Short mmCIF file of C-alpha atoms and ligand atoms in Angstrom, two decimals:
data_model
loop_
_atom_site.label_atom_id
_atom_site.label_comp_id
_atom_site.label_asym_id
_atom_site.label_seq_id
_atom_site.Cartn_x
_atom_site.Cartn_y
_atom_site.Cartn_z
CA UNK A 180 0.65 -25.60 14.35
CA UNK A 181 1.30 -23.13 16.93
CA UNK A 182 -0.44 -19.43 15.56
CA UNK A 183 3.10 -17.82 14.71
CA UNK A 184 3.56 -20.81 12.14
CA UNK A 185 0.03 -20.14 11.19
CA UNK A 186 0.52 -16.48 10.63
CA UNK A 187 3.71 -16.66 8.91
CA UNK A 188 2.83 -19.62 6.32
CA UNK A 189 -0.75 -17.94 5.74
CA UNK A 190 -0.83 -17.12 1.82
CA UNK A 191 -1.08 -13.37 1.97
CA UNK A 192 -2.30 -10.75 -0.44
CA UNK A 193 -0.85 -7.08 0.13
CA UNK A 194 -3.19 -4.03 -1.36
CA UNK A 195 -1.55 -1.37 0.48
CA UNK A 196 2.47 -0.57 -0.14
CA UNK A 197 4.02 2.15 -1.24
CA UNK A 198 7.46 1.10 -3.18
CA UNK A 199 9.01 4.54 -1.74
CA UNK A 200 8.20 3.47 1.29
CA UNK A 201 9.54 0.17 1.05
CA UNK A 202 13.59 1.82 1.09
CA UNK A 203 15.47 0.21 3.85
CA UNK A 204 17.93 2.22 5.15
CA UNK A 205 20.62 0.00 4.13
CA UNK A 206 19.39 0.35 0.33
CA UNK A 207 18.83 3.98 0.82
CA UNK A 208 22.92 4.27 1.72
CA UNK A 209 23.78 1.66 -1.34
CA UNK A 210 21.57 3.96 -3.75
CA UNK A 211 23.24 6.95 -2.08
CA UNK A 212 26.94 5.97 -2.77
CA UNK A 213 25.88 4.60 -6.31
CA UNK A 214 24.64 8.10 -7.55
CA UNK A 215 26.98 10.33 -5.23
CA UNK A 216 24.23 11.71 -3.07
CA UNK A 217 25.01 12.86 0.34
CA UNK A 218 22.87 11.65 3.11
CA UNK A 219 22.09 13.99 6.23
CA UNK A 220 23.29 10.50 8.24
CA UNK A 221 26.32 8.42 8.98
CA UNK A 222 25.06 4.87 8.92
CA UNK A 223 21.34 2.88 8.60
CA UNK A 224 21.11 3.28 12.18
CA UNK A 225 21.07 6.54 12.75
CA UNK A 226 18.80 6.83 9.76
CA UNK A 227 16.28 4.50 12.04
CA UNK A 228 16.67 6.28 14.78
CA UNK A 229 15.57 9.39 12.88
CA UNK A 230 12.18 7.44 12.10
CA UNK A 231 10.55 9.16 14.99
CA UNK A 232 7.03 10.31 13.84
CA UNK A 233 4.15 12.53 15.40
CA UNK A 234 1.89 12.47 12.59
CA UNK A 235 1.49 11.70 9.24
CA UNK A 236 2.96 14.74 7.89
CA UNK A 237 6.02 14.34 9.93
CA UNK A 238 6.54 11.14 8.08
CA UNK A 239 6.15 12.28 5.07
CA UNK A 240 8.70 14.98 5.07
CA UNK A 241 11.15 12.42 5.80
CA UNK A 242 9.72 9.69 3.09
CA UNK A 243 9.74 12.16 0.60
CA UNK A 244 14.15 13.17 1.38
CA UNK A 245 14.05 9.31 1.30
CA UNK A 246 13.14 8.92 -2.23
CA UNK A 247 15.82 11.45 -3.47
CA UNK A 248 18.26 8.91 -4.05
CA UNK A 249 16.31 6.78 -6.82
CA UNK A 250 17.83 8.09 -10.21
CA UNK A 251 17.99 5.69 -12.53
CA UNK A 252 15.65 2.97 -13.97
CA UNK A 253 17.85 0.30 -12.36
CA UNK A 254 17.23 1.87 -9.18
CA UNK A 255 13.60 1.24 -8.84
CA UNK A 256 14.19 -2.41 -10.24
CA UNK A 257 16.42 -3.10 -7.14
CA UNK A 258 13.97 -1.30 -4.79
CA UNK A 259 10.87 -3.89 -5.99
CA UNK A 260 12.87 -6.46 -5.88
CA UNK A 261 13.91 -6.14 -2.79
CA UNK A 262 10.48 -6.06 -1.45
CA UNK A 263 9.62 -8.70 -3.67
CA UNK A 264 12.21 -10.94 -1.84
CA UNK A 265 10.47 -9.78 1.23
CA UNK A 266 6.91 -11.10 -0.10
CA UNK A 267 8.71 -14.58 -0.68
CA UNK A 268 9.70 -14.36 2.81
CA UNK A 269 6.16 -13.72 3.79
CA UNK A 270 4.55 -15.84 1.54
CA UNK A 271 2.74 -12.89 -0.35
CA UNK A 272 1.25 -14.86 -3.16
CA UNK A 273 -0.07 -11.06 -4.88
CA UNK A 274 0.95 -7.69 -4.56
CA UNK A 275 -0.40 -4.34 -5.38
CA UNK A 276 1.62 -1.67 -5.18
CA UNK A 277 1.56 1.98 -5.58
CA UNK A 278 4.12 4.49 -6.77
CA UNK A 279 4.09 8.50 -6.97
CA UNK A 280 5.91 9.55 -10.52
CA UNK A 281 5.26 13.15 -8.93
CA UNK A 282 8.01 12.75 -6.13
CA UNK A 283 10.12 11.35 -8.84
CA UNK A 284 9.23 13.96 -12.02
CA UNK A 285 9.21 16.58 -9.42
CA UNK A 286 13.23 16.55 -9.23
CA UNK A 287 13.32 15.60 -13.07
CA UNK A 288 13.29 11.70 -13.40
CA UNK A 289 11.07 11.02 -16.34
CA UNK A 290 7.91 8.94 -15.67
CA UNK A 291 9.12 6.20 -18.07
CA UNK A 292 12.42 5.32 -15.88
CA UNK A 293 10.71 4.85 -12.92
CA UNK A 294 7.59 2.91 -14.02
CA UNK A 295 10.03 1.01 -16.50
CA UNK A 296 11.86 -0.12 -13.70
CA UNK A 297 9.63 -1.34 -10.90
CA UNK A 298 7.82 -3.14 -13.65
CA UNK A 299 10.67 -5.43 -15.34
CA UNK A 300 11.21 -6.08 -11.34
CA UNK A 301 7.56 -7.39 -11.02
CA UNK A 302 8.00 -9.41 -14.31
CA UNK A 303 10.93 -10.94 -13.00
CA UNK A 304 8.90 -11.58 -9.57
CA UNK A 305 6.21 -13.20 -11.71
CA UNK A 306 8.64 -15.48 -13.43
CA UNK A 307 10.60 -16.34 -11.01
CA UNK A 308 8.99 -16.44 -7.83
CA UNK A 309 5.74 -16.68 -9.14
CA UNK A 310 4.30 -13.38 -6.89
CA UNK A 311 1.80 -11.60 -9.32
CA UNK A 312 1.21 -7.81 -8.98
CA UNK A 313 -0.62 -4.72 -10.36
CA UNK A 314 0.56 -1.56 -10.00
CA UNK A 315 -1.27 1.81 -9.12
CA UNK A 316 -0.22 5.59 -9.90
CA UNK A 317 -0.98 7.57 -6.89
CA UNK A 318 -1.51 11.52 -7.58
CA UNK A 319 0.18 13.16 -4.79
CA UNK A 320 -2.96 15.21 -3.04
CA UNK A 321 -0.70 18.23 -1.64
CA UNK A 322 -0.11 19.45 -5.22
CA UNK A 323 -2.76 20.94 -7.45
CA UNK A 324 -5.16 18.87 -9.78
CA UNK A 325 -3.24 20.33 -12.90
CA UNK A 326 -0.25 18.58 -11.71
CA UNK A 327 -2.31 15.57 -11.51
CA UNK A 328 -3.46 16.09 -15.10
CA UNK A 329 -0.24 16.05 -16.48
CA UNK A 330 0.87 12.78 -14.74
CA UNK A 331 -2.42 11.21 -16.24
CA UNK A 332 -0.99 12.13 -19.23
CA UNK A 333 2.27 10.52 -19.12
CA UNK A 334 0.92 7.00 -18.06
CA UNK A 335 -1.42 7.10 -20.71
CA UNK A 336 1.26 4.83 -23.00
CA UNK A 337 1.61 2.66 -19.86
CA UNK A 338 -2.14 1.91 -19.70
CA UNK A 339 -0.92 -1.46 -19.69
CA UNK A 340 1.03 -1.24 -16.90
CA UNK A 341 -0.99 0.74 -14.13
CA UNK A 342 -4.62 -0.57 -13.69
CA UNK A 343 -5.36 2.02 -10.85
CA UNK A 344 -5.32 5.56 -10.00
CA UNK A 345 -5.06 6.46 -6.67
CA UNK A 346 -4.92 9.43 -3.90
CA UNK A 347 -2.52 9.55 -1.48
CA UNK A 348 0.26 12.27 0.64
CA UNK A 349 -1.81 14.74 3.25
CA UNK A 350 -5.36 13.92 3.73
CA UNK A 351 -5.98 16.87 5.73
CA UNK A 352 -6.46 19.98 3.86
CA UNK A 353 -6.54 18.09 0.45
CA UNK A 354 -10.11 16.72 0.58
CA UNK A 355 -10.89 14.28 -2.57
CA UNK A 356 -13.20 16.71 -3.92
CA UNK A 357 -10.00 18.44 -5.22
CA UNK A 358 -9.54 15.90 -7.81
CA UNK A 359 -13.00 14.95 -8.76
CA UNK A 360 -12.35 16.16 -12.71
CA UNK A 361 -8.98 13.96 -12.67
CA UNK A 362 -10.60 10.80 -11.76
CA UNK A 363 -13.14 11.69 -14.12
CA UNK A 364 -10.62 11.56 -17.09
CA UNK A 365 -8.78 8.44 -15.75
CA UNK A 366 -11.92 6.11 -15.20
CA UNK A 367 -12.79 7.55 -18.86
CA UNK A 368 -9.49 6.13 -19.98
CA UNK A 369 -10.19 2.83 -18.08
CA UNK A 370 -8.23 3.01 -14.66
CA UNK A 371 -9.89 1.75 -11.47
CA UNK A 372 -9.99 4.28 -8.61
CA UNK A 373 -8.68 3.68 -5.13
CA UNK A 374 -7.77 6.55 -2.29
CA UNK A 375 -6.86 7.27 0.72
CA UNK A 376 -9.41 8.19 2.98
CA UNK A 377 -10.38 8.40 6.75
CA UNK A 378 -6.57 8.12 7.96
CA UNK A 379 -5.96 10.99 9.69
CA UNK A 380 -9.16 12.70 7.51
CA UNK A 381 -12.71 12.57 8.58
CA UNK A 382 -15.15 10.58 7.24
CA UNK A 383 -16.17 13.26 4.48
CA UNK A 384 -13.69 11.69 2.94
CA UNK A 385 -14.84 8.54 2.28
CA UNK A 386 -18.34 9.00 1.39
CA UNK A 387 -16.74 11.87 -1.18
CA UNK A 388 -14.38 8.84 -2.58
CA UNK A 389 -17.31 6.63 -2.85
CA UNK A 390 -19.12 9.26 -4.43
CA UNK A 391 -16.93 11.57 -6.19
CA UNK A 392 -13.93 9.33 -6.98
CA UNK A 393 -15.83 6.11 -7.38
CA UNK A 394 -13.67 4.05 -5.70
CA UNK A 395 -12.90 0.35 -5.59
CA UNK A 396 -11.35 0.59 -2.58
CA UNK A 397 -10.65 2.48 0.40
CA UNK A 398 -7.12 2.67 1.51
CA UNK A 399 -7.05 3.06 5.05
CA UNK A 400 -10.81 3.86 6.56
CA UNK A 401 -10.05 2.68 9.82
CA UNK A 402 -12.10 6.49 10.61
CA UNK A 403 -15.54 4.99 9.70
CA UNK A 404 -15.62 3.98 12.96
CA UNK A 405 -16.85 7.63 14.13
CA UNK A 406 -19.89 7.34 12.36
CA UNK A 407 -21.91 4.05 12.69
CA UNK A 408 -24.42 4.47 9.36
CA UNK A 409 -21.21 4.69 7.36
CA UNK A 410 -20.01 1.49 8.89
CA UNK A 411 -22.96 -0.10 8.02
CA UNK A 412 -22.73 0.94 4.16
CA UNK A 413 -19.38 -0.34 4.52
CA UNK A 414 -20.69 -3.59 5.65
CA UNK A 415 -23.26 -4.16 3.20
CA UNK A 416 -21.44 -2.95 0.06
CA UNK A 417 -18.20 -4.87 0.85
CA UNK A 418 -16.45 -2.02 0.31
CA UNK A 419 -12.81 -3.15 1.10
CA UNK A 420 -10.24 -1.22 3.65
CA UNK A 421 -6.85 -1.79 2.78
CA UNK A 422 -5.51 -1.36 6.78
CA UNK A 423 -2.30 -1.10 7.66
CA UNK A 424 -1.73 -1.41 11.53
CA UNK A 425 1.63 -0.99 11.91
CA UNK A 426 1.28 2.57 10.16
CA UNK A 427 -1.38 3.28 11.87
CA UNK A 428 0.49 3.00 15.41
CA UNK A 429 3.65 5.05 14.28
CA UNK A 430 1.64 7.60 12.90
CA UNK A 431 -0.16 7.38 16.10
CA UNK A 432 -3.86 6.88 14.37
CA UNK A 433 -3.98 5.10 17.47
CA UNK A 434 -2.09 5.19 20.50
CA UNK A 435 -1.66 1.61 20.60
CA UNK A 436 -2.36 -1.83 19.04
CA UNK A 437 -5.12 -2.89 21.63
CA UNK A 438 -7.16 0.05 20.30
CA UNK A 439 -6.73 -0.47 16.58
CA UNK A 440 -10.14 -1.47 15.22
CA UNK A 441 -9.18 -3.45 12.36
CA UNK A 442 -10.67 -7.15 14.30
CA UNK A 443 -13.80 -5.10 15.40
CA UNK A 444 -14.63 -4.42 11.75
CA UNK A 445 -13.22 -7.65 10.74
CA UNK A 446 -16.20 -8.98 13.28
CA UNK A 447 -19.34 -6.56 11.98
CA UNK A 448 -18.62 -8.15 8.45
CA UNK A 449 -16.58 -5.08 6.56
CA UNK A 450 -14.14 -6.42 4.19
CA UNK A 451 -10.95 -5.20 5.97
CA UNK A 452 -7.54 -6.43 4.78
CA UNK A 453 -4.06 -6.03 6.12
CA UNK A 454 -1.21 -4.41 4.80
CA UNK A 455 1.94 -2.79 5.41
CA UNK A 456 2.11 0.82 3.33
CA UNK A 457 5.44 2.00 3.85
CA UNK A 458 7.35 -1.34 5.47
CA UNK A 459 10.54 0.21 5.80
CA UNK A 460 9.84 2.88 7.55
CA UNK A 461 6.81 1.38 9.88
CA UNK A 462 8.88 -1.39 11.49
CA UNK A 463 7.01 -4.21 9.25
CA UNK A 464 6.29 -6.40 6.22
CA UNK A 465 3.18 -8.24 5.91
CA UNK A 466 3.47 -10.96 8.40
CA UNK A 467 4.91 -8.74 10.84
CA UNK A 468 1.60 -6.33 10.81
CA UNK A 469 -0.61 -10.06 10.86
CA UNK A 470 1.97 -10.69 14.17
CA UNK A 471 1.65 -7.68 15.41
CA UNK A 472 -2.61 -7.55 15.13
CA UNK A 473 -2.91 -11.15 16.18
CA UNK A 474 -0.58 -10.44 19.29
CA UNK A 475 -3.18 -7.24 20.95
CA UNK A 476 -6.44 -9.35 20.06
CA UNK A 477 -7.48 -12.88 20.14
CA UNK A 478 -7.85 -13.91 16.42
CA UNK A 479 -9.14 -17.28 15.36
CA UNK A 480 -7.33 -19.08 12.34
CA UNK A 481 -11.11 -18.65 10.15
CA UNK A 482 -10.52 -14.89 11.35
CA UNK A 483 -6.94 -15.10 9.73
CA UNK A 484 -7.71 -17.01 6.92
CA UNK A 485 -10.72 -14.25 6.15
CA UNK A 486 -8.32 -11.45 5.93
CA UNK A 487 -6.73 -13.49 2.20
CA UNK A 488 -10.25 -14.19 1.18
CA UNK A 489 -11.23 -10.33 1.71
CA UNK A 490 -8.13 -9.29 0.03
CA UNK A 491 -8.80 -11.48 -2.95
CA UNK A 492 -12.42 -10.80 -3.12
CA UNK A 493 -11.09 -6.95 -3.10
CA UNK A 494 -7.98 -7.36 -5.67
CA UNK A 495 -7.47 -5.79 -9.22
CA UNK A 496 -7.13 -8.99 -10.65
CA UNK A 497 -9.56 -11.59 -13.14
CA UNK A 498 -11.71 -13.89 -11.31
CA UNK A 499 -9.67 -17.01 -12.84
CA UNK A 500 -6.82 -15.44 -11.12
CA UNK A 501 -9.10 -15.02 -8.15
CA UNK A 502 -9.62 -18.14 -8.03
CA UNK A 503 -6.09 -19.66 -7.94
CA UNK A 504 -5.53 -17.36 -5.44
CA UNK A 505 -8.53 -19.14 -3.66
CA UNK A 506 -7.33 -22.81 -4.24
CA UNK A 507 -3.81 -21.68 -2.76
CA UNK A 508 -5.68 -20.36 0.22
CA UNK A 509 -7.94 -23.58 0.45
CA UNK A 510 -4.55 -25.84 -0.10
CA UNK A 511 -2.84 -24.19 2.58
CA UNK A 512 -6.05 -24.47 5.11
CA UNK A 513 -6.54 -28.52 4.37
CA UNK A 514 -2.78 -28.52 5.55
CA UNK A 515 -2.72 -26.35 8.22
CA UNK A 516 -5.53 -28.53 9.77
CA UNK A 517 -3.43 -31.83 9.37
N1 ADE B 898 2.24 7.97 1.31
C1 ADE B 898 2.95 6.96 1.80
N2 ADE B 898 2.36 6.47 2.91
C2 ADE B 898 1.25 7.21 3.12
C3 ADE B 898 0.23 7.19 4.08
N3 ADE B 898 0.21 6.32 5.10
N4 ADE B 898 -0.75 8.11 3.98
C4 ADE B 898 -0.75 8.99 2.99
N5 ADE B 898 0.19 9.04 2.05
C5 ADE B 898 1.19 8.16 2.10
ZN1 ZN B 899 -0.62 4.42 2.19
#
């Protein structure tokens, strides 16, 4: 099996994806028309051709317009289920995805339509293409901490639903020690933690989400490599970073993929995964970012086949589920050697 094949049959686990940033263009115009909102474009390709970014914060300005046109609860159902057909493609076997009710309850869509929605779509993924998923509420980190309080608040009833809190929208300037009290209240009401750290912020900002937040996870990290004792604690506490390459080139985190330094921590034993945050509007699913690492660097297929294992040793999920995620991995290895 040449290493394409490899790469795209792998079983993959995805920790890092934003469902508002998983809005093709072409959706974006069907969701448009449906709810009579006018776009600032003429057709999907103009809209990619507008995906021209500098920074993080000049992707997020446009993400943000993006998610305007998701009104109703039957909206967000078709948006995860489109990426759900994606993960079939991809052979995703388990999915974690965030949302952000604030972008949503900001412009007055209540909290219940949109978590209602994307999670009949995952129950539907579940049963029929056997994908599971957890989902995680992400406090936007631009607005205050009150705001953040009062979307606690509303996912309270959904406990069952959301088994993560996370951090996400400008790193710089919104430092996690801004939300230590929130994070206090949701791992009192039994959320995990996860947040975005050491992305375009320094790497304050993940010892403060290790410390202050008490995260699970970090999403992103790929900064740790600035300071080589942090590394280290990385190393030894298996503290996962959920990496997302092809993000991290558009946003220009790196000038290019031969500099990325997801296989260099990969190789000093951190538990890096690979993921593909906002898909639609970073050029790439989950095998694409795998392609896309795997064509700048020399991986080996144990290297491959560690990136699953790290992302199911570092998933939301029980360890019986852990471990059919294993045996899938294991199945798929036996073959692959064959
Ligand atoms: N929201 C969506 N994608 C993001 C990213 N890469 N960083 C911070 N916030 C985000
Ligand atoms: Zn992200």
């Amino acid at each position: 099996m040449n290493q394409d094949t490899f790469i795209r049959q792998l079983p993959k686990v995805e920790l890092h994806m934003h469902i508002e940033g998983s809005l093709e263009p072409e959706m974006m115009f069907k969701l448009a028309k449906r709810n009579k909102i006018p776009l600032p474009f003429n057709t999907p390709e103009e809209v990619r051709t507008a995906y021209q970014f500098t920074n993080l914060q000049s992707f997020l300005d446009i993400y943000y317009q993006g998610a305007n046109v998701l009104i109703d609860e039957q909206d967000f159902y078709d948006l995860t289920w489109e990426y759900l057909l994606h993960c079939q493609q991809d052979n995703v076997i388990h999915t974690e995805i965030f949302f952000d009710p604030q972008t949503h309850t900001e412009r007055g869509i209540s909290f219940d339509t949109v978590i209602n929605g994307i999670h009949r779509a995952l129950e539907d993924g579940k049963q029929k293409m056997g994908i599971s998923s957890r989902v995680i509420m992400c406090f936007l980190r631009h607005l205050d901490e009150q705001s953040a309080f009062l979307t606690l608040e509303q996912a309270i009833k959904h406990k069952d639903k959301i088994i993560a809190v996370g951090l996400d929208s400008s790193e710089v300037g919104h430092p996690p020690e801004k939300f230590t009290q929130v994070f206090v209240k949701a791992i009192k009401e039994g959320f995990l933690t996860v947040a975005h750290a050491g992305e375009e912020g320094s790497v304050d900002n993940i010892y403060n989400s290790i410390d202050l937040l008490k995260v699970s996870r970090i999403d992103h990290g790929v900064r740790c490599s600035d300071d080589s004792r942090l590394v280290r604690l990385l190393a030894e506490s298996r503290m996962p970073l959920t990496v997302c390459p092809l993000s991290n080139i558009k946003l220009k985190v790196f000038d290019e993929m031969k500099r990325h330094n997801v296989v260099d921590l990969l190789r000093q034993n951190l538990c890096v995964t690979i993921n593909s945050d906002d898909p639609a509007y970073f050029g790439g699913y989950m095998t694409d970012n795998f392609l896309a690492v795997a064509q700048s660097h020399s991986l080996t297929e144990d290297e491959l086949t560690q990136l699953t294992q790290n992302a199911i040793e570092a998933s939301f999920v029980s360890e019986s589920e852990k471990h059919r995620m294993q045996r899938v991995l294991e199945e798929f290895s036996s073959r692959s050697i064959g």
